[in-house]
Amino acid sequence: MNRFIALLCAAAFLTAAAPQQIAPLDASEIQFSYEKLRTDFYKKTDAQAIVNGARTEIGKQLRLAGIGASLPPIFAAESSARTARAVGHEVDVATRLAHGKISSHMLAYAAIAGMLNSVHDRYTTFLTPKEYADLNQGLDGGSFAGTGIVIEQDDTTKYIDVSNVIPDGPADKAGVQEGDTISAIDGLSTKNMKLQTASSHLRGKAGTPVKLTIVRQGQLVPDPITIVRAQIRELSVYEKMLPGKIGYVELTVFGRDTGAELQQALDRLQKEGALALVLDLRDNGGGYLDSAIAVSSKFIASGPIVSVESRASNVTTYEAEDTAIPPVPLAVLVNNHTASASEITTAAIQDSGVGTVIGTKTYGKGVVQEIVALPDGSAIKITDARYLTPRNRDINLIGITPDISVIENKGAGFRFGDPARDAQLGRAVQFLNDRITHMNGG
């Protein structure tokens, strides 16, 4: 924050020389973003291209508001402060041309977004306060008042099924079990009910009851189960035991608490006697680098997890954290939406030989971003490094090829997480059962 105070002072000094409409805070954020992009982006940047990007985006916002006036060119200077001042002046010019249709603040946002867009990197972007808040909630989880049930619709019966139950949540304490069918919520049939509608019925004010009519293994549970709603924190890790003592763990994101959640899930599966594990990273778009290292370390006892190479070719290698569980046969499920931190974990497991990757080729995101919050709640996200796998592979724009290729069977009859109706999971279970049989001398 001291850096921002210094920038604010500089902005105030500049405004004394020539009256501006741009607020000092906006001016400071423009300068900070410009300097951060110039120094931290993992490839060499061009100052003039950056300010041209700001001008382009400001002009675009004017045109969207129906304003066709052209903006003067911006020229980058040797000094970052002078360059930022030139961008701020462009915001002032645009503000006057807008005649109140667009605020100076929003045009300053456009300038920052344009500067970041100028490097033509899909991951280097500006985040509005709402976008930044949504990103944080997606990574770190939010909370809501509800039952603690993960639901899905059965394609055959069209009723709502329980795909997972949050441990120690209200539904778990009330006796709801994974695999149950919810045929009615408070007497309202769930047949053909949309998932969003069902979810809205399950959620509600903490302390209020909801009654579920349950069908378990084809038999109607005699009395509806009453659940008292409570505050639920969204999890990033869900686990269950599959037939044959195969533990199944799904990671939805690599968030702040994913490593700790995974440890708890693995502890529960080990207590239940899991003989093998499936780590499901399908549709997991990634998250924090630290989380990827923590997750990988649960399966890799020692050695490198990932190496990160910065713009200056400085390479930092991250080693396993000495938190690995006792080794068991491991299968990792991936698809073309497995990306970023998910690929770090997948590659580390594949390169170290502790597990077998099954599914389709991954997305191919081999670069790392830093996210810097700005004082007004917005943020800038800048690609500041690329990463290499333990075997020195660069998977950016390439992806990871599975050891066993299995095409997804999404469509009629597909049910995520059900080995009988999920081809990739079914293949993983078959592979692990073969491994278990082989280990037992069969």
Short mmCIF file of C-alpha atoms in Angstrom, two decimals:
data_model
loop_
_atom_site.label_atom_id
_atom_site.label_comp_id
_atom_site.label_asym_id
_atom_site.label_seq_id
_atom_site.Cartn_x
_atom_site.Cartn_y
_atom_site.Cartn_z
CA MET A 1 0.00 0.00 0.00
CA ASN A 2 2.94 2.37 0.57
CA ARG A 3 3.69 2.12 -3.12
CA PHE A 4 0.19 3.29 -3.94
CA ILE A 5 0.53 6.21 -1.50
CA ALA A 6 3.70 7.27 -3.30
CA LEU A 7 1.94 7.02 -6.65
CA LEU A 8 -0.96 9.04 -5.35
CA CYS A 9 1.44 11.78 -4.29
CA ALA A 10 2.97 11.74 -7.76
CA ALA A 11 -0.47 11.94 -9.35
CA ALA A 12 -1.39 14.87 -7.12
CA PHE A 13 1.79 16.69 -8.19
CA LEU A 14 0.91 16.15 -11.85
CA THR A 15 -2.59 17.49 -11.42
CA ALA A 16 -1.18 20.70 -9.99
CA ALA A 17 0.54 21.40 -13.30
CA ALA A 18 -2.50 20.80 -15.51
CA PRO A 19 -6.07 20.34 -14.22
CA GLN A 20 -7.36 16.86 -14.94
CA GLN A 21 -10.70 15.12 -14.66
CA ILE A 22 -9.09 11.77 -13.88
CA ALA A 23 -9.14 10.97 -10.17
CA PRO A 24 -5.78 10.60 -8.40
CA LEU A 25 -6.57 6.98 -7.50
CA ASP A 26 -7.34 6.13 -11.14
CA ALA A 27 -4.14 7.86 -12.25
CA SER A 28 -2.11 5.88 -9.73
CA GLU A 29 -3.68 2.59 -10.81
CA ILE A 30 -2.85 3.33 -14.45
CA GLN A 31 0.78 4.02 -13.56
CA PHE A 32 1.06 0.97 -11.32
CA SER A 33 -0.48 -1.30 -13.98
CA TYR A 34 1.82 0.07 -16.66
CA GLU A 35 4.94 -0.46 -14.54
CA LYS A 36 3.84 -3.94 -13.44
CA LEU A 37 3.23 -5.02 -17.02
CA ARG A 38 6.57 -3.63 -18.17
CA THR A 39 8.59 -5.33 -15.44
CA ASP A 40 6.73 -8.58 -14.73
CA PHE A 41 5.27 -9.88 -17.99
CA TYR A 42 7.21 -13.00 -18.91
CA LYS A 43 8.17 -11.72 -22.34
CA LYS A 44 9.75 -8.44 -23.40
CA THR A 45 7.18 -5.66 -23.82
CA ASP A 46 7.07 -2.57 -26.02
CA ALA A 47 6.12 0.69 -24.30
CA GLN A 48 4.54 2.24 -27.38
CA ALA A 49 2.48 -0.86 -28.07
CA ILE A 50 1.18 -0.73 -24.50
CA VAL A 51 -0.03 2.88 -24.72
CA ASN A 52 -1.47 2.19 -28.16
CA GLY A 53 -3.46 -0.59 -26.53
CA ALA A 54 -4.83 1.87 -23.97
CA ARG A 55 -5.88 4.29 -26.73
CA THR A 56 -7.53 1.48 -28.72
CA GLU A 57 -9.63 0.29 -25.78
CA ILE A 58 -10.65 3.82 -24.76
CA GLY A 59 -11.73 4.49 -28.34
CA LYS A 60 -13.69 1.26 -28.40
CA GLN A 61 -15.64 2.27 -25.30
CA LEU A 62 -16.45 5.64 -26.85
CA ARG A 63 -17.76 3.98 -30.01
CA LEU A 64 -19.89 1.59 -27.96
CA ALA A 65 -21.45 4.67 -26.35
CA GLY A 66 -22.20 6.10 -29.77
CA ILE A 67 -19.38 8.66 -29.71
CA GLY A 68 -17.47 8.76 -33.00
CA ALA A 69 -14.85 11.40 -32.20
CA SER A 70 -11.22 10.35 -32.69
CA LEU A 71 -8.63 10.45 -29.93
CA PRO A 72 -5.17 12.00 -30.23
CA PRO A 73 -2.20 9.62 -30.39
CA ILE A 74 -0.34 8.71 -27.20
CA PHE A 75 3.44 8.64 -27.13
CA ALA A 76 5.39 6.54 -24.64
CA ALA A 77 8.16 8.34 -22.74
CA GLU A 78 11.33 7.08 -21.11
CA SER A 79 9.81 7.75 -17.70
CA SER A 80 6.97 5.49 -16.63
CA ALA A 81 5.41 8.40 -14.74
CA ARG A 82 5.35 10.55 -17.88
CA THR A 83 3.95 7.68 -19.92
CA ALA A 84 1.22 7.06 -17.35
CA ARG A 85 0.46 10.79 -17.35
CA ALA A 86 0.03 10.67 -21.13
CA VAL A 87 -2.46 7.81 -20.76
CA GLY A 88 -4.26 9.75 -18.03
CA HIS A 89 -4.50 12.75 -20.35
CA GLU A 90 -6.09 10.49 -22.97
CA VAL A 91 -8.66 9.47 -20.35
CA ASP A 92 -9.33 13.18 -19.72
CA VAL A 93 -9.82 13.87 -23.43
CA ALA A 94 -12.17 10.90 -23.74
CA THR A 95 -14.10 11.99 -20.66
CA ARG A 96 -14.74 15.41 -22.18
CA LEU A 97 -15.79 13.84 -25.47
CA ALA A 98 -18.15 11.47 -23.64
CA HIS A 99 -20.23 14.34 -22.19
CA GLY A 100 -21.29 12.23 -19.23
CA LYS A 101 -22.12 9.08 -21.17
CA ILE A 102 -19.07 7.28 -19.73
CA SER A 103 -17.39 8.19 -16.45
CA SER A 104 -13.72 9.02 -16.18
CA HIS A 105 -13.42 6.05 -13.81
CA MET A 106 -14.73 3.57 -16.39
CA LEU A 107 -12.47 5.06 -19.07
CA ALA A 108 -9.51 4.58 -16.71
CA TYR A 109 -10.56 0.93 -16.43
CA ALA A 110 -10.61 0.78 -20.25
CA ALA A 111 -7.09 2.23 -20.37
CA ILE A 112 -5.75 -0.42 -17.98
CA ALA A 113 -7.57 -3.20 -19.85
CA GLY A 114 -6.18 -1.95 -23.14
CA MET A 115 -2.62 -1.87 -21.82
CA LEU A 116 -2.91 -5.47 -20.65
CA ASN A 117 -4.57 -6.56 -23.90
CA SER A 118 -1.67 -5.09 -25.88
CA VAL A 119 0.63 -8.04 -25.09
CA HIS A 120 -1.83 -10.43 -26.78
CA ASP A 121 -1.80 -12.95 -23.95
CA ARG A 122 -5.18 -14.45 -23.15
CA TYR A 123 -4.35 -14.75 -19.46
CA THR A 124 -3.09 -11.18 -18.97
CA THR A 125 -6.27 -9.25 -18.23
CA PHE A 126 -7.93 -6.57 -16.15
CA LEU A 127 -10.56 -7.63 -13.61
CA THR A 128 -13.32 -5.30 -12.45
CA PRO A 129 -14.18 -5.44 -8.73
CA LYS A 130 -17.04 -7.85 -9.46
CA GLU A 131 -14.89 -10.07 -11.69
CA TYR A 132 -12.15 -10.16 -9.06
CA ALA A 133 -14.64 -11.00 -6.30
CA ASP A 134 -16.15 -13.76 -8.45
CA LEU A 135 -12.69 -15.17 -9.16
CA ASN A 136 -11.84 -15.26 -5.47
CA GLN A 137 -15.13 -16.94 -4.63
CA GLY A 138 -14.56 -19.51 -7.37
CA LEU A 139 -11.10 -20.34 -6.04
CA ASP A 140 -11.65 -20.05 -2.31
CA GLY A 141 -15.30 -21.04 -2.08
CA GLY A 142 -18.27 -19.16 -0.80
CA SER A 143 -20.85 -20.00 1.80
CA PHE A 144 -24.61 -20.33 1.76
CA ALA A 145 -27.40 -21.70 3.92
CA GLY A 146 -28.49 -25.12 2.72
CA THR A 147 -28.46 -28.86 3.24
CA GLY A 148 -24.95 -29.88 2.18
CA ILE A 149 -26.04 -32.10 -0.71
CA VAL A 150 -24.51 -32.24 -4.19
CA ILE A 151 -27.25 -33.13 -6.67
CA GLU A 152 -27.67 -34.23 -10.27
CA GLN A 153 -30.59 -35.27 -12.45
CA ASP A 154 -30.89 -38.91 -13.46
CA ASP A 155 -31.17 -39.05 -17.25
CA THR A 156 -33.36 -42.15 -17.07
CA THR A 157 -35.79 -41.51 -14.22
CA LYS A 158 -35.65 -37.68 -14.46
CA TYR A 159 -35.61 -37.49 -10.65
CA ILE A 160 -32.98 -35.69 -8.59
CA ASP A 161 -30.18 -37.89 -7.26
CA VAL A 162 -27.69 -37.27 -4.46
CA SER A 163 -24.22 -37.49 -6.01
CA ASN A 164 -22.38 -36.49 -2.84
CA VAL A 165 -22.99 -35.49 0.77
CA ILE A 166 -20.74 -32.98 2.50
CA PRO A 167 -19.25 -34.73 5.57
CA ASP A 168 -20.74 -33.53 8.88
CA GLY A 169 -23.16 -31.26 7.00
CA PRO A 170 -26.89 -31.08 7.81
CA ALA A 171 -27.87 -33.80 5.30
CA ASP A 172 -25.10 -36.11 6.49
CA LYS A 173 -26.22 -35.72 10.10
CA ALA A 174 -29.84 -36.34 9.09
CA GLY A 175 -28.94 -39.62 7.38
CA VAL A 176 -29.05 -38.74 3.69
CA GLN A 177 -26.67 -40.97 1.73
CA GLU A 178 -24.79 -40.71 -1.53
CA GLY A 179 -26.78 -42.49 -4.25
CA ASP A 180 -30.15 -41.65 -2.72
CA THR A 181 -32.89 -40.42 -5.03
CA ILE A 182 -34.83 -37.37 -3.86
CA SER A 183 -38.31 -38.00 -5.22
CA ALA A 184 -39.85 -34.96 -3.53
CA ILE A 185 -38.78 -31.80 -1.67
CA ASP A 186 -41.35 -30.59 0.85
CA GLY A 187 -43.90 -32.74 -0.96
CA LEU A 188 -43.09 -31.30 -4.39
CA SER A 189 -42.11 -34.00 -6.91
CA THR A 190 -38.65 -33.61 -8.40
CA LYS A 191 -39.48 -35.51 -11.60
CA ASN A 192 -38.33 -33.33 -14.52
CA MET A 193 -37.34 -30.61 -12.05
CA LYS A 194 -34.43 -28.47 -13.22
CA LEU A 195 -31.29 -28.66 -11.10
CA GLN A 196 -31.37 -24.92 -10.46
CA THR A 197 -34.96 -25.18 -9.20
CA ALA A 198 -34.13 -28.13 -6.98
CA SER A 199 -31.11 -26.29 -5.58
CA SER A 200 -33.25 -23.25 -4.76
CA HIS A 201 -35.67 -25.48 -2.83
CA LEU A 202 -32.82 -27.11 -0.90
CA ARG A 203 -31.27 -23.79 0.03
CA GLY A 204 -32.92 -21.40 2.42
CA LYS A 205 -32.53 -19.52 5.67
CA ALA A 206 -30.27 -21.19 8.22
CA GLY A 207 -32.29 -22.91 10.93
CA THR A 208 -35.29 -23.64 8.72
CA PRO A 209 -36.34 -27.24 7.95
CA VAL A 210 -36.81 -28.98 4.62
CA LYS A 211 -38.34 -32.45 4.17
CA LEU A 212 -36.96 -34.86 1.58
CA THR A 213 -38.76 -37.94 0.32
CA ILE A 214 -35.99 -40.47 -0.32
CA VAL A 215 -35.79 -43.60 -2.47
CA ARG A 216 -32.81 -45.74 -1.47
CA GLN A 217 -31.72 -48.73 -3.56
CA GLY A 218 -35.11 -48.79 -5.24
CA GLN A 219 -37.09 -48.74 -2.00
CA LEU A 220 -39.01 -45.79 -0.60
CA VAL A 221 -37.69 -44.72 2.81
CA PRO A 222 -40.87 -44.91 4.97
CA ASP A 223 -40.68 -41.42 6.49
CA PRO A 224 -39.43 -38.22 4.88
CA ILE A 225 -36.07 -37.05 6.21
CA THR A 226 -36.15 -33.63 7.81
CA ILE A 227 -33.00 -31.56 7.42
CA VAL A 228 -32.40 -28.31 9.28
CA ARG A 229 -30.55 -25.95 6.96
CA ALA A 230 -27.24 -24.54 8.15
CA GLN A 231 -24.41 -22.43 6.78
CA ILE A 232 -22.43 -24.47 4.25
CA ARG A 233 -18.98 -23.67 2.94
CA GLU A 234 -18.42 -24.78 -0.63
CA LEU A 235 -15.82 -27.52 -0.90
CA SER A 236 -13.31 -28.11 -3.68
CA VAL A 237 -12.81 -31.82 -2.88
CA TYR A 238 -15.44 -34.57 -2.91
CA GLU A 239 -14.74 -38.21 -2.17
CA LYS A 240 -16.57 -41.54 -2.12
CA MET A 241 -15.77 -45.23 -2.04
CA LEU A 242 -16.41 -47.17 -5.24
CA PRO A 243 -16.98 -50.95 -5.37
CA GLY A 244 -13.84 -52.99 -4.86
CA LYS A 245 -12.47 -50.56 -2.25
CA ILE A 246 -11.43 -48.02 -4.85
CA GLY A 247 -11.40 -44.53 -3.42
CA TYR A 248 -12.64 -41.78 -5.71
CA VAL A 249 -11.64 -38.13 -5.21
CA GLU A 250 -12.91 -35.29 -7.39
CA LEU A 251 -11.22 -31.88 -7.31
CA THR A 252 -13.31 -29.05 -8.72
CA VAL A 253 -10.66 -26.32 -8.38
CA PHE A 254 -7.22 -25.76 -6.86
CA GLY A 255 -8.26 -23.29 -4.19
CA ARG A 256 -6.74 -21.97 -1.00
CA ASP A 257 -7.92 -24.92 1.14
CA THR A 258 -7.81 -27.71 -1.46
CA GLY A 259 -4.65 -29.31 -0.05
CA ALA A 260 -6.15 -29.54 3.45
CA GLU A 261 -9.50 -30.76 2.09
CA LEU A 262 -7.74 -33.44 0.06
CA GLN A 263 -5.82 -34.63 3.11
CA GLN A 264 -9.09 -35.05 5.03
CA ALA A 265 -10.69 -36.89 2.12
CA LEU A 266 -7.72 -39.24 1.78
CA ASP A 267 -7.73 -39.86 5.54
CA ARG A 268 -11.39 -40.89 5.39
CA LEU A 269 -10.82 -43.19 2.41
CA GLN A 270 -7.77 -44.79 4.06
CA LYS A 271 -9.82 -45.49 7.22
CA GLU A 272 -12.42 -47.18 5.01
CA GLY A 273 -9.68 -49.41 3.58
CA ALA A 274 -9.14 -47.98 0.10
CA LEU A 275 -6.90 -50.28 -1.95
CA ALA A 276 -6.49 -47.85 -4.87
CA LEU A 277 -7.39 -44.27 -5.77
CA VAL A 278 -8.92 -42.30 -8.63
CA LEU A 279 -8.02 -38.60 -8.74
CA ASP A 280 -10.57 -36.91 -11.00
CA LEU A 281 -9.28 -33.65 -12.52
CA ARG A 282 -11.69 -33.49 -15.43
CA ASP A 283 -13.15 -30.03 -16.08
CA ASN A 284 -10.83 -28.60 -13.42
CA GLY A 285 -9.51 -25.31 -14.80
CA GLY A 286 -6.80 -24.92 -12.17
CA GLY A 287 -6.13 -22.35 -9.48
CA TYR A 288 -3.22 -21.59 -7.19
CA LEU A 289 0.30 -22.89 -7.85
CA ASP A 290 0.77 -23.53 -4.11
CA SER A 291 -2.34 -25.70 -4.13
CA ALA A 292 -1.03 -27.75 -7.07
CA ILE A 293 2.18 -28.40 -5.16
CA ALA A 294 0.25 -29.37 -2.03
CA VAL A 295 -2.03 -31.75 -3.96
CA SER A 296 0.84 -33.34 -5.89
CA SER A 297 2.75 -33.84 -2.65
CA LYS A 298 0.01 -36.13 -1.33
CA PHE A 299 1.04 -38.70 -3.95
CA ILE A 300 4.71 -37.91 -4.63
CA ALA A 301 6.96 -38.62 -1.65
CA SER A 302 10.03 -36.70 -2.82
CA GLY A 303 11.57 -34.97 -5.80
CA PRO A 304 10.51 -32.08 -8.03
CA ILE A 305 6.88 -31.15 -8.62
CA VAL A 306 7.30 -28.25 -11.04
CA SER A 307 9.87 -25.69 -12.20
CA VAL A 308 8.88 -22.08 -12.83
CA GLU A 309 10.91 -19.96 -15.26
CA SER A 310 10.55 -16.16 -15.10
CA ARG A 311 11.22 -13.53 -17.76
CA ALA A 312 14.84 -13.24 -16.66
CA SER A 313 15.25 -17.02 -17.16
CA ASN A 314 15.45 -17.50 -13.41
CA VAL A 315 14.24 -21.02 -12.66
CA THR A 316 12.70 -21.98 -9.31
CA THR A 317 12.08 -25.68 -8.72
CA TYR A 318 9.43 -26.69 -6.17
CA GLU A 319 9.97 -30.01 -4.41
CA ALA A 320 7.46 -32.38 -2.82
CA GLU A 321 6.44 -31.30 0.68
CA ASP A 322 6.96 -34.66 2.46
CA THR A 323 3.22 -35.15 3.06
CA ALA A 324 2.63 -38.19 0.81
CA ILE A 325 0.21 -40.93 1.80
CA PRO A 326 1.33 -44.58 1.64
CA PRO A 327 1.52 -45.52 -2.06
CA VAL A 328 -1.43 -47.32 -3.67
CA PRO A 329 -2.35 -47.80 -7.34
CA LEU A 330 -3.43 -44.39 -8.64
CA ALA A 331 -5.33 -43.30 -11.76
CA VAL A 332 -5.72 -39.65 -12.76
CA LEU A 333 -8.69 -38.71 -14.94
CA VAL A 334 -8.27 -35.78 -17.35
CA ASN A 335 -9.99 -34.20 -20.34
CA ASN A 336 -9.54 -31.18 -22.59
CA HIS A 337 -10.78 -28.88 -19.81
CA THR A 338 -8.08 -30.05 -17.39
CA ALA A 339 -5.85 -26.97 -17.27
CA SER A 340 -3.21 -24.96 -15.44
CA ALA A 341 -2.73 -26.17 -11.84
CA SER A 342 -4.53 -29.40 -12.80
CA GLU A 343 -1.92 -29.98 -15.47
CA ILE A 344 0.90 -29.27 -13.04
CA THR A 345 -0.40 -32.06 -10.80
CA THR A 346 -1.12 -34.39 -13.73
CA ALA A 347 2.34 -33.92 -15.22
CA ALA A 348 4.07 -34.33 -11.86
CA ILE A 349 2.27 -37.61 -11.21
CA GLN A 350 2.94 -38.85 -14.75
CA ASP A 351 6.62 -37.84 -14.77
CA SER A 352 7.26 -39.32 -11.33
CA GLY A 353 5.61 -42.61 -12.28
CA VAL A 354 3.37 -42.77 -9.20
CA GLY A 355 0.14 -42.86 -11.20
CA THR A 356 -1.41 -43.52 -14.60
CA VAL A 357 -3.18 -40.76 -16.55
CA ILE A 358 -6.44 -41.78 -18.25
CA GLY A 359 -8.76 -39.78 -20.51
CA THR A 360 -8.16 -37.28 -23.31
CA LYS A 361 -5.41 -34.73 -23.94
CA THR A 362 -5.41 -31.81 -21.49
CA TYR A 363 -5.90 -28.14 -22.32
CA GLY A 364 -2.26 -27.02 -22.52
CA LYS A 365 -1.83 -24.04 -20.20
CA GLY A 366 1.81 -23.97 -19.18
CA VAL A 367 2.11 -20.40 -17.95
CA VAL A 368 1.71 -18.85 -14.51
CA GLN A 369 -0.12 -15.65 -13.56
CA GLU A 370 0.20 -13.27 -10.66
CA ILE A 371 -2.94 -11.47 -9.58
CA VAL A 372 -2.47 -8.06 -7.97
CA ALA A 373 -5.39 -6.36 -6.25
CA LEU A 374 -5.77 -2.63 -6.84
CA PRO A 375 -7.00 -0.33 -4.06
CA ASP A 376 -10.52 0.12 -5.49
CA GLY A 377 -11.24 -3.63 -5.53
CA SER A 378 -10.29 -4.28 -9.14
CA ALA A 379 -7.20 -6.32 -10.08
CA ILE A 380 -4.68 -7.01 -12.80
CA LYS A 381 -3.71 -10.52 -13.84
CA ILE A 382 -0.33 -10.83 -15.56
CA THR A 383 1.44 -13.88 -16.96
CA ASP A 384 4.83 -13.65 -15.27
CA ALA A 385 6.37 -17.08 -15.88
CA ARG A 386 6.08 -20.41 -17.65
CA TYR A 387 6.38 -23.77 -15.96
CA LEU A 388 8.16 -26.99 -16.83
CA THR A 389 7.29 -30.49 -15.64
CA PRO A 390 9.75 -32.59 -13.59
CA ARG A 391 11.05 -34.06 -16.87
CA ASN A 392 11.52 -30.54 -18.26
CA ARG A 393 8.49 -30.68 -20.55
CA ASP A 394 6.88 -27.44 -21.71
CA ILE A 395 3.19 -28.32 -22.17
CA ASN A 396 1.94 -24.82 -23.07
CA LEU A 397 -0.39 -25.00 -26.10
CA ILE A 398 0.48 -28.72 -26.29
CA GLY A 399 -1.25 -30.39 -23.37
CA ILE A 400 -0.55 -33.70 -21.68
CA THR A 401 -1.21 -36.93 -23.54
CA PRO A 402 -2.79 -39.60 -21.29
CA ASP A 403 -1.11 -42.94 -20.75
CA ILE A 404 -4.45 -44.58 -21.58
CA SER A 405 -6.71 -42.75 -24.03
CA VAL A 406 -10.46 -42.96 -23.42
CA ILE A 407 -12.98 -40.71 -25.16
CA GLU A 408 -15.72 -39.19 -23.00
CA ASN A 409 -19.17 -40.66 -23.52
CA LYS A 410 -21.19 -37.57 -22.57
CA GLY A 411 -24.73 -37.74 -23.84
CA ALA A 412 -27.70 -39.98 -23.22
CA GLY A 413 -26.98 -42.42 -20.43
CA PHE A 414 -23.87 -40.60 -19.19
CA ARG A 415 -23.59 -40.03 -15.45
CA PHE A 416 -20.49 -38.34 -14.10
CA GLY A 417 -18.85 -40.34 -11.32
CA ASP A 418 -20.73 -43.58 -12.01
CA PRO A 419 -18.30 -46.26 -13.31
CA ALA A 420 -21.14 -48.02 -15.13
CA ARG A 421 -22.20 -44.86 -17.00
CA ASP A 422 -18.96 -42.87 -17.16
CA ALA A 423 -16.58 -44.49 -19.69
CA GLN A 424 -13.42 -42.82 -18.48
CA LEU A 425 -14.08 -43.63 -14.83
CA GLY A 426 -15.11 -47.15 -15.79
CA ARG A 427 -11.79 -47.65 -17.56
CA ALA A 428 -9.93 -46.28 -14.54
CA VAL A 429 -11.73 -48.71 -12.24
CA GLN A 430 -10.93 -51.60 -14.58
CA PHE A 431 -7.27 -50.58 -14.68
CA LEU A 432 -7.05 -50.31 -10.89
CA ASN A 433 -8.84 -53.60 -10.30
CA ASP A 434 -6.29 -55.27 -12.58
CA ARG A 435 -3.49 -53.66 -10.59
CA ILE A 436 -5.00 -54.79 -7.29
CA THR A 437 -5.40 -58.35 -8.62
CA HIS A 438 -1.79 -58.34 -9.85
CA MET A 439 -0.49 -57.08 -6.50
CA ASN A 440 -2.40 -59.82 -4.74
CA GLY A 441 -0.81 -62.45 -6.94
CA GLY A 442 -3.84 -63.05 -9.11
#
